[in-house]
Tab-separated table of C-alpha atoms and ligand atoms in Angstrom:
chain	number	residue	atom	x	y	z
A	273	UNK	CA	288.396	67.899	190.010
A	274	UNK	CA	289.037	64.420	188.585
A	275	UNK	CA	292.413	63.706	187.072
A	276	UNK	CA	292.588	62.183	183.587
A	277	UNK	CA	293.629	58.803	184.968
A	278	UNK	CA	290.850	58.828	187.595
A	279	UNK	CA	288.336	59.613	184.857
A	280	UNK	CA	289.735	56.814	182.687
A	281	UNK	CA	289.439	54.369	185.590
A	282	UNK	CA	285.789	55.326	186.137
A	283	UNK	CA	285.070	54.706	182.455
A	284	UNK	CA	286.814	51.340	182.394
A	285	UNK	CA	285.003	50.255	185.576
A	286	UNK	CA	281.671	51.048	183.926
A	287	UNK	CA	282.242	49.515	180.500
A	288	UNK	CA	282.198	45.762	179.907
A	289	UNK	CA	282.907	43.770	176.748
A	290	UNK	CA	279.890	43.246	174.507
A	291	UNK	CA	278.415	39.747	174.425
A	292	UNK	CA	280.025	37.494	171.847
A	293	UNK	CA	278.454	36.897	168.452
A	294	UNK	CA	279.184	34.540	165.600
A	295	UNK	CA	281.023	36.543	162.982
A	296	UNK	CA	282.124	35.508	159.492
A	297	UNK	CA	285.848	35.738	158.742
A	298	UNK	CA	285.547	38.795	156.512
A	299	UNK	CA	287.810	41.865	156.764
A	300	UNK	CA	285.238	43.401	159.143
A	301	UNK	CA	286.347	40.804	161.701
A	302	UNK	CA	289.967	42.003	161.619
A	303	UNK	CA	291.072	43.016	165.106
A	304	UNK	CA	288.092	41.469	166.900
A	305	UNK	CA	288.722	39.508	170.074
A	306	UNK	CA	288.059	35.782	169.912
A	307	UNK	CA	285.434	34.498	172.373
A	308	UNK	CA	285.995	30.752	172.047
A	309	UNK	CA	288.829	28.257	172.163
A	310	UNK	CA	289.462	26.884	168.691
A	311	UNK	CA	290.424	23.249	168.218
A	312	UNK	CA	292.126	21.881	165.116
A	313	UNK	CA	290.219	19.267	163.099
A	314	UNK	CA	293.348	18.117	161.271
A	315	UNK	CA	296.961	17.174	161.666
A	316	UNK	CA	299.090	19.783	159.964
A	317	UNK	CA	300.910	18.985	157.892
A	318	UNK	CA	298.606	16.060	157.131
A	319	UNK	CA	301.584	13.962	155.969
A	320	UNK	CA	305.387	14.176	156.092
A	321	UNK	CA	305.890	17.105	153.772
A	322	UNK	CA	308.810	18.035	151.495
A	323	UNK	CA	310.125	21.540	152.232
A	324	UNK	CA	312.220	21.754	149.060
A	325	UNK	CA	312.111	20.834	145.398
A	326	UNK	CA	314.567	17.945	145.094
A	327	UNK	CA	314.887	14.232	145.679
A	328	UNK	CA	313.402	12.053	148.411
A	329	UNK	CA	316.188	9.756	149.572
A	330	UNK	CA	317.061	7.072	152.127
A	331	UNK	CA	319.695	8.744	154.301
A	332	UNK	CA	321.157	5.404	155.405
A	333	UNK	CA	321.746	4.432	151.745
A	334	UNK	CA	323.733	7.587	151.120
A	335	UNK	CA	325.733	7.076	154.309
A	336	UNK	CA	326.686	3.668	152.929
A	337	UNK	CA	327.796	5.200	149.636
A	338	UNK	CA	324.828	4.309	147.407
A	339	UNK	CA	325.067	7.047	144.778
A	340	UNK	CA	323.957	7.803	142.056
A	341	UNK	CA	320.349	6.779	142.636
A	342	UNK	CA	317.673	5.473	140.271
A	343	UNK	CA	314.653	7.796	139.937
A	344	UNK	CA	311.422	5.800	140.350
A	345	UNK	CA	308.758	8.492	140.094
A	346	UNK	CA	307.936	12.198	140.251
A	347	UNK	CA	305.709	13.513	143.054
A	348	UNK	CA	304.188	16.957	142.654
A	349	UNK	CA	302.158	18.786	145.341
A	350	UNK	CA	298.607	17.392	145.453
A	351	UNK	CA	299.670	13.922	144.255
A	352	UNK	CA	300.179	10.917	146.483
A	353	UNK	CA	303.315	8.809	146.050
A	354	UNK	CA	302.604	5.548	144.232
A	355	UNK	CA	305.758	3.643	145.117
A	356	UNK	CA	308.051	2.896	148.023
A	357	UNK	CA	311.608	4.131	147.713
A	358	UNK	CA	313.847	1.099	147.977
A	359	UNK	CA	317.620	0.762	148.379
A	360	UNK	CA	319.522	2.663	145.683
A	361	UNK	CA	316.344	4.509	144.660
A	362	UNK	CA	314.989	8.031	144.915
A	363	UNK	CA	311.869	9.953	143.878
A	364	UNK	CA	311.835	13.413	142.349
A	365	UNK	CA	309.698	15.527	144.721
A	366	UNK	CA	308.299	19.072	144.739
A	367	UNK	CA	307.850	21.443	147.661
A	368	UNK	CA	304.693	20.608	149.605
A	369	UNK	CA	304.354	17.050	148.263
A	370	UNK	CA	304.126	14.005	150.565
A	371	UNK	CA	307.404	12.212	151.168
A	372	UNK	CA	307.085	8.615	149.918
A	373	UNK	CA	307.523	5.675	152.276
A	374	UNK	CA	311.025	4.413	152.389
A	375	UNK	CA	312.514	7.897	152.075
A	376	UNK	CA	313.495	9.848	155.208
A	377	UNK	CA	315.162	12.977	153.790
A	378	UNK	CA	314.908	15.399	150.888
A	379	UNK	CA	317.964	16.736	149.091
A	380	UNK	CA	317.491	20.108	147.379
A	381	UNK	CA	317.690	19.891	143.576
A	382	UNK	CA	320.557	22.424	143.593
A	383	UNK	CA	322.659	19.854	145.471
A	384	UNK	CA	322.168	17.109	142.887
A	385	UNK	CA	323.269	16.381	139.321
A	386	UNK	CA	321.155	14.541	136.744
A	387	UNK	CA	323.275	12.007	134.829
A	388	UNK	CA	322.913	11.101	131.183
A	389	UNK	CA	321.825	7.581	132.069
A	390	UNK	CA	318.754	9.024	133.847
A	391	UNK	CA	320.041	8.487	137.386
A	392	UNK	CA	320.802	11.329	139.800
A	393	UNK	CA	323.978	11.970	141.745
A	394	UNK	CA	323.510	13.382	145.245
A	395	UNK	CA	326.196	15.983	145.862
A	396	UNK	CA	325.211	16.871	149.420
A	397	UNK	CA	327.310	15.220	152.097
A	398	UNK	CA	326.042	13.994	155.411
A	399	UNK	CA	322.307	13.904	154.673
A	400	UNK	CA	320.621	13.370	158.053
A	401	UNK	CA	317.206	11.746	158.553
A	402	UNK	CA	314.452	14.358	158.521
A	403	UNK	CA	316.388	16.826	156.365
A	404	UNK	CA	313.994	19.211	154.516
A	405	UNK	CA	310.926	17.362	155.820
A	406	UNK	CA	308.186	18.748	158.058
A	407	UNK	CA	306.784	15.708	159.778
A	408	UNK	CA	303.058	15.052	160.063
A	409	UNK	CA	301.352	17.031	162.869
A	410	UNK	CA	304.429	19.118	163.589
A	411	UNK	CA	302.489	22.403	163.349
A	412	UNK	CA	299.351	21.106	165.075
A	413	UNK	CA	297.537	17.884	165.888
A	414	UNK	CA	293.874	17.105	165.413
A	415	UNK	CA	292.045	17.891	168.672
A	416	UNK	CA	294.675	20.365	169.821
A	417	UNK	CA	293.567	23.856	170.988
A	418	UNK	CA	295.297	26.220	168.596
A	419	UNK	CA	293.732	29.582	169.523
A	420	UNK	CA	292.326	30.677	172.838
A	421	UNK	CA	289.596	33.037	173.981
A	422	UNK	CA	291.052	36.542	174.071
A	423	UNK	CA	293.229	36.169	170.966
A	424	UNK	CA	293.046	39.138	168.616
A	425	UNK	CA	292.079	38.238	165.036
A	426	UNK	CA	294.944	39.302	162.804
A	427	UNK	CA	295.680	38.067	159.269
A	428	UNK	CA	297.711	35.152	160.636
A	429	UNK	CA	294.752	34.060	162.802
A	430	UNK	CA	292.480	34.297	159.726
A	431	UNK	CA	294.827	31.974	157.853
A	432	UNK	CA	295.079	29.484	160.689
A	433	UNK	CA	291.304	29.464	161.241
A	434	UNK	CA	290.711	28.800	157.548
A	435	UNK	CA	293.310	26.022	157.670
A	436	UNK	CA	291.249	24.259	160.342
A	437	UNK	CA	288.062	24.705	158.353
A	438	UNK	CA	286.554	27.706	160.104
A	439	UNK	CA	284.658	30.306	158.085
A	440	UNK	CA	283.252	32.022	161.171
A	441	UNK	CA	284.057	32.309	164.872
A	442	UNK	CA	282.563	33.515	168.132
A	443	UNK	CA	284.031	36.951	168.765
A	444	UNK	CA	283.239	40.170	170.596
A	445	UNK	CA	281.622	42.384	167.943
A	446	UNK	CA	282.700	45.897	167.041
A	447	UNK	CA	280.623	48.337	169.110
A	448	UNK	CA	278.164	50.607	167.366
A	449	UNK	CA	279.047	54.221	168.142
A	450	UNK	CA	276.590	57.022	167.406
A	451	UNK	CA	277.992	60.532	166.870
A	452	UNK	CA	275.913	63.644	167.438
A	453	UNK	CA	277.014	67.249	166.873
A	454	UNK	CA	275.191	69.968	168.762
A	455	UNK	CA	274.965	73.728	168.420
A	456	UNK	CA	272.720	76.341	166.769
A	457	UNK	CA	275.780	77.811	165.058
A	458	UNK	CA	276.869	74.510	163.486
A	459	UNK	CA	275.989	73.899	159.825
A	460	UNK	CA	276.714	70.993	157.520
A	461	UNK	CA	280.071	70.953	155.718
A	462	UNK	CA	278.274	71.317	152.379
A	463	UNK	CA	276.988	74.775	153.375
A	464	UNK	CA	278.582	78.196	153.303
A	465	UNK	CA	278.450	79.409	156.915
A	466	UNK	CA	276.339	82.526	157.489
A	467	UNK	CA	277.202	85.195	160.060
A	468	UNK	CA	278.125	83.542	163.366
A	469	UNK	CA	277.954	80.059	161.863
A	470	UNK	CA	280.626	77.394	161.706
A	471	UNK	CA	280.845	74.192	159.698
A	472	UNK	CA	280.459	70.843	161.417
A	473	UNK	CA	284.064	69.678	161.556
A	474	UNK	CA	283.538	67.524	164.631
A	475	UNK	CA	281.015	65.162	163.051
A	476	UNK	CA	283.279	63.695	160.346
A	477	UNK	CA	286.256	63.844	162.698
A	478	UNK	CA	284.597	61.871	165.492
A	479	UNK	CA	283.112	59.377	163.036
A	480	UNK	CA	286.624	58.787	161.681
A	481	UNK	CA	288.063	58.472	165.192
A	482	UNK	CA	285.380	55.956	166.120
A	483	UNK	CA	286.157	53.908	163.016
A	484	UNK	CA	289.867	54.015	163.759
A	485	UNK	CA	289.237	52.926	167.347
A	486	UNK	CA	287.485	49.823	166.009
A	487	UNK	CA	283.835	50.848	166.244
A	488	UNK	CA	281.098	50.936	163.639
A	489	UNK	CA	280.178	54.647	163.590
A	490	UNK	CA	276.911	56.300	162.656
A	491	UNK	CA	276.456	60.043	162.364
A	492	UNK	CA	273.094	61.185	163.724
A	493	UNK	CA	273.141	64.802	162.548
A	494	UNK	CA	273.381	68.230	164.118
A	495	UNK	CA	271.101	68.891	167.090
A	496	UNK	CA	269.900	72.428	167.577
A	497	UNK	CA	270.316	73.980	171.019
A	498	UNK	CA	266.689	73.208	171.780
A	499	UNK	CA	265.632	70.499	174.245
A	500	UNK	CA	263.070	68.739	172.039
A	501	UNK	CA	265.338	68.339	169.028
A	502	UNK	CA	268.302	67.391	171.190
A	503	UNK	CA	266.295	64.750	173.067
A	504	UNK	CA	264.948	63.166	169.896
A	505	UNK	CA	268.447	62.687	168.490
A	506	UNK	CA	269.858	61.529	171.839
A	507	UNK	CA	267.097	58.882	172.028
A	508	UNK	CA	268.249	57.555	168.676
A	509	UNK	CA	271.841	57.554	169.883
A	510	UNK	CA	270.975	55.624	173.033
A	511	UNK	CA	270.192	52.616	170.829
A	512	UNK	CA	273.915	52.305	170.137
A	513	UNK	CA	276.579	50.782	172.382
A	514	UNK	CA	278.116	54.224	172.853
A	515	UNK	CA	276.903	57.740	172.099
A	516	UNK	CA	279.409	60.546	171.516
A	517	UNK	CA	278.156	64.132	171.497
A	518	UNK	CA	280.159	67.266	170.856
A	519	UNK	CA	279.357	70.728	172.178
A	520	UNK	CA	276.859	71.959	174.703
A	521	UNK	CA	278.485	70.380	177.748
A	522	UNK	CA	279.990	73.329	179.598
A	523	UNK	CA	278.211	75.859	181.771
A	524	UNK	CA	276.913	78.213	179.057
A	525	UNK	CA	273.282	79.255	178.733
A	526	UNK	CA	272.644	76.829	175.876
A	527	UNK	CA	274.725	73.951	177.211
A	528	UNK	CA	271.738	71.646	177.370
A	529	UNK	CA	273.449	68.297	176.843
A	530	UNK	CA	274.014	67.084	180.438
A	531	UNK	CA	270.441	67.974	181.450
A	532	UNK	CA	268.897	66.347	178.374
A	533	UNK	CA	270.934	63.206	178.932
A	534	UNK	CA	269.876	62.902	182.564
A	535	UNK	CA	266.218	63.495	181.644
A	536	UNK	CA	266.542	60.466	179.350
A	537	UNK	CA	267.855	58.199	182.099
A	538	UNK	CA	271.589	58.632	181.629
A	539	UNK	CA	273.346	58.343	184.969
A	540	UNK	CA	276.209	60.853	185.215
A	541	UNK	CA	279.591	59.531	186.350
A	542	UNK	CA	281.568	62.762	185.920
A	543	UNK	CA	281.278	66.124	184.248
A	544	UNK	CA	284.720	67.742	184.480
A	545	UNK	CA	288.293	66.586	184.110
A	546	UNK	CA	291.462	68.406	185.145
A	547	UNK	CA	293.092	68.830	181.724
A	548	UNK	CA	293.734	71.054	178.712
A	549	UNK	CA	292.305	71.192	176.151
A	550	UNK	CA	288.990	70.109	177.527
A	551	UNK	CA	287.782	70.257	181.126
A	552	UNK	CA	284.037	70.071	180.522
A	553	UNK	CA	283.661	66.426	179.613
A	554	UNK	CA	280.592	64.409	180.520
A	555	UNK	CA	280.545	60.667	180.991
A	556	UNK	CA	277.444	58.695	181.883
A	557	UNK	CA	275.787	55.345	181.351
A	558	UNK	CA	272.247	54.468	180.399
A	559	UNK	CA	271.148	50.984	181.479
A	560	UNK	CA	269.102	48.930	179.025
A	561	UNK	CA	265.656	50.501	178.780
A	562	UNK	CA	263.405	47.468	179.552
A	563	UNK	CA	265.175	46.975	182.860
A	564	UNK	CA	265.275	49.869	185.300
A	565	UNK	CA	268.657	50.880	186.673
A	566	UNK	CA	269.352	48.867	189.855
A	567	UNK	CA	269.246	51.214	192.840
A	568	UNK	CA	272.799	52.360	193.497
A	569	UNK	CA	273.946	49.901	190.844
A	570	UNK	CA	277.412	50.512	189.500
A	571	UNK	CA	278.463	50.399	185.891
A	572	UNK	CA	276.770	49.166	182.804
A	573	UNK	CA	274.680	46.090	183.387
A	574	UNK	CA	275.261	44.267	180.165
A	575	UNK	CA	272.641	41.681	179.342
A	576	UNK	CA	274.343	38.298	179.721
A	577	UNK	CA	274.236	36.011	176.723
A	578	UNK	CA	272.215	32.844	177.295
A	579	UNK	CA	274.404	29.792	177.887
A	580	UNK	CA	275.551	28.530	174.497
A	581	UNK	CA	273.308	31.117	172.863
A	582	UNK	CA	274.070	33.587	170.162
A	583	UNK	CA	274.579	36.469	172.578
A	584	UNK	CA	272.933	39.817	172.367
A	585	UNK	CA	270.510	40.438	169.575
A	586	UNK	CA	271.501	43.587	167.688
A	587	UNK	CA	269.254	46.479	168.594
A	588	UNK	CA	268.065	44.613	171.679
A	589	UNK	CA	268.415	45.849	175.219
A	590	UNK	CA	271.965	46.767	176.116
A	591	UNK	CA	273.658	49.491	178.104
A	592	UNK	CA	274.983	52.616	176.423
A	593	UNK	CA	278.099	54.562	177.401
A	594	UNK	CA	277.550	58.276	176.812
A	595	UNK	CA	280.278	60.858	176.254
A	596	UNK	CA	279.624	64.587	176.041
A	597	UNK	CA	282.773	66.062	174.536
A	598	UNK	CA	283.635	69.764	174.422
A	599	UNK	CA	282.704	71.542	171.179
A	600	UNK	CA	286.097	72.942	170.299
A	601	UNK	CA	287.598	70.571	167.736
A	602	UNK	CA	290.978	69.943	169.381
A	603	UNK	CA	289.312	69.398	172.768
A	604	UNK	CA	286.863	66.978	171.161
A	605	UNK	CA	289.629	65.063	169.412
A	606	UNK	CA	291.831	64.865	172.508
A	607	UNK	CA	288.955	63.834	174.787
A	608	UNK	CA	287.952	61.149	172.303
A	609	UNK	CA	291.476	59.707	172.308
A	610	UNK	CA	291.783	59.862	176.094
A	611	UNK	CA	288.307	58.663	177.077
A	612	UNK	CA	286.204	57.302	174.218
A	613	UNK	CA	288.866	55.241	172.506
A	614	UNK	CA	289.675	53.202	175.648
A	615	UNK	CA	285.926	52.644	176.135
A	616	UNK	CA	285.548	51.382	172.563
A	617	UNK	CA	288.480	49.055	173.096
A	618	UNK	CA	286.987	47.798	176.369
A	619	UNK	CA	283.625	47.179	174.638
A	620	UNK	CA	285.577	45.165	172.053
A	621	UNK	CA	286.960	43.029	174.858
A	622	UNK	CA	290.537	44.150	174.331
A	623	UNK	CA	292.605	43.192	177.367
A	624	UNK	CA	294.548	46.463	177.512
A	625	UNK	CA	292.191	49.245	176.471
A	626	UNK	CA	294.846	51.879	177.211
A	627	UNK	CA	295.616	54.562	176.376
A	628	UNK	CA	299.292	53.817	176.785
A	629	UNK	CA	301.640	56.753	177.013
A	630	UNK	CA	305.194	56.290	175.892
A	631	UNK	CA	308.297	58.172	176.927
A	632	UNK	CA	310.009	60.250	174.266
A	633	UNK	CA	313.031	62.540	174.238
A	634	UNK	CA	312.270	66.201	173.541
A	635	UNK	CA	314.090	67.355	170.361
A	636	UNK	CA	314.162	71.092	171.138
A	637	UNK	CA	313.850	73.354	174.172
A	638	UNK	CA	310.233	74.221	174.922
A	639	UNK	CA	309.461	76.508	177.848
A	640	UNK	CA	305.774	76.142	178.748
A	641	UNK	CA	303.503	77.339	181.484
A	642	UNK	CA	300.105	75.824	182.210
A	643	UNK	CA	297.682	75.553	185.106
A	644	UNK	CA	296.253	72.176	184.036
A	645	UNK	CA	297.988	69.080	182.649
A	646	UNK	CA	298.118	69.837	178.922
A	647	UNK	CA	297.995	67.515	175.936
A	648	UNK	CA	299.895	69.510	173.331
A	649	UNK	CA	300.046	68.645	169.609
A	650	UNK	CA	303.421	67.091	168.885
A	651	UNK	CA	305.302	65.120	166.270
A	652	UNK	CA	306.721	61.783	167.296
A	653	UNK	CA	309.434	60.004	165.353
A	654	UNK	CA	311.624	56.978	165.862
A	655	UNK	CA	315.099	58.334	166.610
A	656	UNK	CA	318.333	56.388	166.863
A	657	UNK	CA	318.000	56.134	170.619
A	658	UNK	CA	314.254	55.566	170.902
A	659	UNK	CA	311.293	57.898	170.455
A	660	UNK	CA	311.846	61.570	169.784
A	661	UNK	CA	309.207	64.279	170.112
A	662	UNK	CA	308.926	67.762	168.666
A	663	UNK	CA	306.337	70.243	169.868
A	664	UNK	CA	304.088	71.525	167.060
A	665	UNK	CA	303.034	75.218	167.109
A	666	UNK	CA	299.441	75.457	168.331
A	667	UNK	CA	297.037	78.333	168.964
A	668	UNK	CA	294.588	76.626	171.294
A	669	UNK	CA	291.554	74.402	171.231
A	670	UNK	CA	289.875	75.775	168.051
A	671	UNK	CA	293.164	75.343	166.101
A	672	UNK	CA	292.584	71.911	164.571
A	673	UNK	CA	294.986	72.648	161.731
A	674	UNK	CA	297.903	72.213	164.139
A	675	UNK	CA	296.886	68.587	164.514
A	676	UNK	CA	297.316	67.969	160.797
A	677	UNK	CA	301.043	68.516	161.387
A	678	UNK	CA	301.031	66.305	164.468
A	679	UNK	CA	300.796	62.590	165.151
A	680	UNK	CA	300.903	62.671	168.929
A	681	UNK	CA	300.083	64.656	172.048
A	682	UNK	CA	302.857	65.582	174.451
A	683	UNK	CA	301.743	65.676	178.076
A	684	UNK	CA	303.017	68.879	179.683
A	685	UNK	CA	302.800	69.094	183.462
A	686	UNK	CA	301.290	71.897	185.522
A	687	UNK	CA	303.624	74.806	186.341
A	688	UNK	CA	306.155	77.061	184.665
A	689	UNK	CA	308.687	74.688	183.151
A	690	UNK	CA	311.809	75.127	181.034
A	691	UNK	CA	311.496	71.875	179.143
A	692	UNK	CA	314.959	71.203	177.673
A	693	UNK	CA	316.069	69.295	174.590
A	694	UNK	CA	317.097	65.801	175.682
A	695	UNK	CA	314.577	65.669	178.510
A	696	UNK	CA	311.914	62.938	178.506
A	697	UNK	CA	308.177	63.639	178.187
A	698	UNK	CA	305.122	61.374	178.244
A	699	UNK	CA	303.503	61.205	174.827
A	700	UNK	CA	300.218	59.809	173.553
A	701	UNK	CA	300.415	58.473	170.028
A	702	UNK	CA	297.437	59.403	167.857
A	703	UNK	CA	298.029	56.949	165.059
A	704	UNK	CA	300.373	54.245	163.912
A	705	UNK	CA	300.990	55.930	160.589
A	706	UNK	CA	303.627	58.621	160.233
A	707	UNK	CA	302.037	62.047	160.217
M	2161	LIG	P1	280.295	74.532	172.994
M	2161	LIG	O1	281.007	73.458	173.788
M	2161	LIG	O2	278.997	74.074	172.438
M	2161	LIG	O3	280.206	75.795	173.759
M	2161	LIG	O4	281.231	74.819	171.762
M	2161	LIG	C1	282.544	75.312	171.928
M	2161	LIG	C2	283.103	75.783	170.610
M	2161	LIG	O5	283.196	74.680	169.733
M	2161	LIG	C3	282.267	76.803	169.901
M	2161	LIG	O6	283.118	77.797	169.370
M	2161	LIG	C4	281.608	76.020	168.806
M	2161	LIG	O7	281.303	76.819	167.709
M	2161	LIG	C5	282.618	74.971	168.488
M	2161	LIG	N1	281.942	73.817	167.954
M	2161	LIG	C6	280.879	73.198	168.522
M	2161	LIG	N2	280.453	72.169	167.766
M	2161	LIG	C7	281.292	72.114	166.711
M	2161	LIG	C8	281.364	71.260	165.570
M	2161	LIG	N3	280.505	70.256	165.388
M	2161	LIG	N4	282.364	71.468	164.689
M	2161	LIG	C9	283.225	72.483	164.881
M	2161	LIG	N5	283.201	73.317	165.929
M	2161	LIG	C10	282.239	73.151	166.832
M	2162	LIG	MG1	277.264	74.832	171.737
């Protein structure tokens, strides 16, 4: 059976970044990966800029003992200086304003004293040229490349892009992820479950996971364990960049998902992974429908964007990555984090789609026996000497409540182990927030 890391490698080999699109710099673009090099259209600062409220002075004058100085004008931010500062002169200047010609330093107002005769005494000694001035083009020069393809758009990139006049950029878009729950026993959360029924917890959970991973999720509904209904909803899901199903993937009588997917042209890559919770876990790809799958072709054949073109047209032909997750909620959540989240990140063009495990010190003894590598709910915290992890009580794959007390999964190896406090374990973080 495939190991988790082998399965992750197969997924990452099959999934390619989506073609770039032009996206406006709205909050929806936060975290997207830039798909162009961005060049500045300005020098920044555009002039020698005062970094303090104070007085623009000639440093050589002060060195020669010229003090106090005559104030010739006041320059506020947004104004241009009208006069040249001559010997024995100074100009009152505000933070951000252009330094007038003649002056080569700014003395902070706190280091000066205004005299009754209207002149100002400079009380700072040894004023060097350039003091409290950011010279023109120091941050960037016109024509300089200031951001490169592959940069992640964070608030600081938004600010810099706006500063060089950009309201939109070429970026890899957020993938559209369709979520489909399956099972005759599954009813909507708004309903009171009848005998043998269970509410659809997985739908909202997987939609939220997809959003957190950086996708644009869409919930398709609950498919009955009946081929026709299942196929109709799968067809809708195959329009997305990725389709995530829960339930119906193991070997039970009504586990119709893998068969229905293959009937609809989804090529299976694997169907089982050596892990707990989980094990039945389907991954496949469906090539874009207008073009048949190349014989023996590997991976998703993403439609290339035309040279200089606007990339893929939304809803147009594009490959779909398909994940059939186990129905039990904890298994579904864990499999999403281990397999779907890296795929979403790869579709977004992120250079390190992960998942990255970190090493954490176990806080308390925890003897544990398992026959498959187990991802156990755990609570991670930043201790004085690095990460610390506590195991959270857990009653198995239907026990989702345990995960509300957890923020991580501790990876417990196969065998009968006396895990001791102080020992290191590999841990997968589920979120950046606390609990
Ligand atoms: P299955 O993989 O379809 O055999 O489902 C395994 C278990 O997960 C069963 O106990 C299901 O009732 C449960 N399950 C399946 N789908 C969901 C869902 N959408 N929400 C909560 N539990 C589910
Ligand atoms: Mg089922």
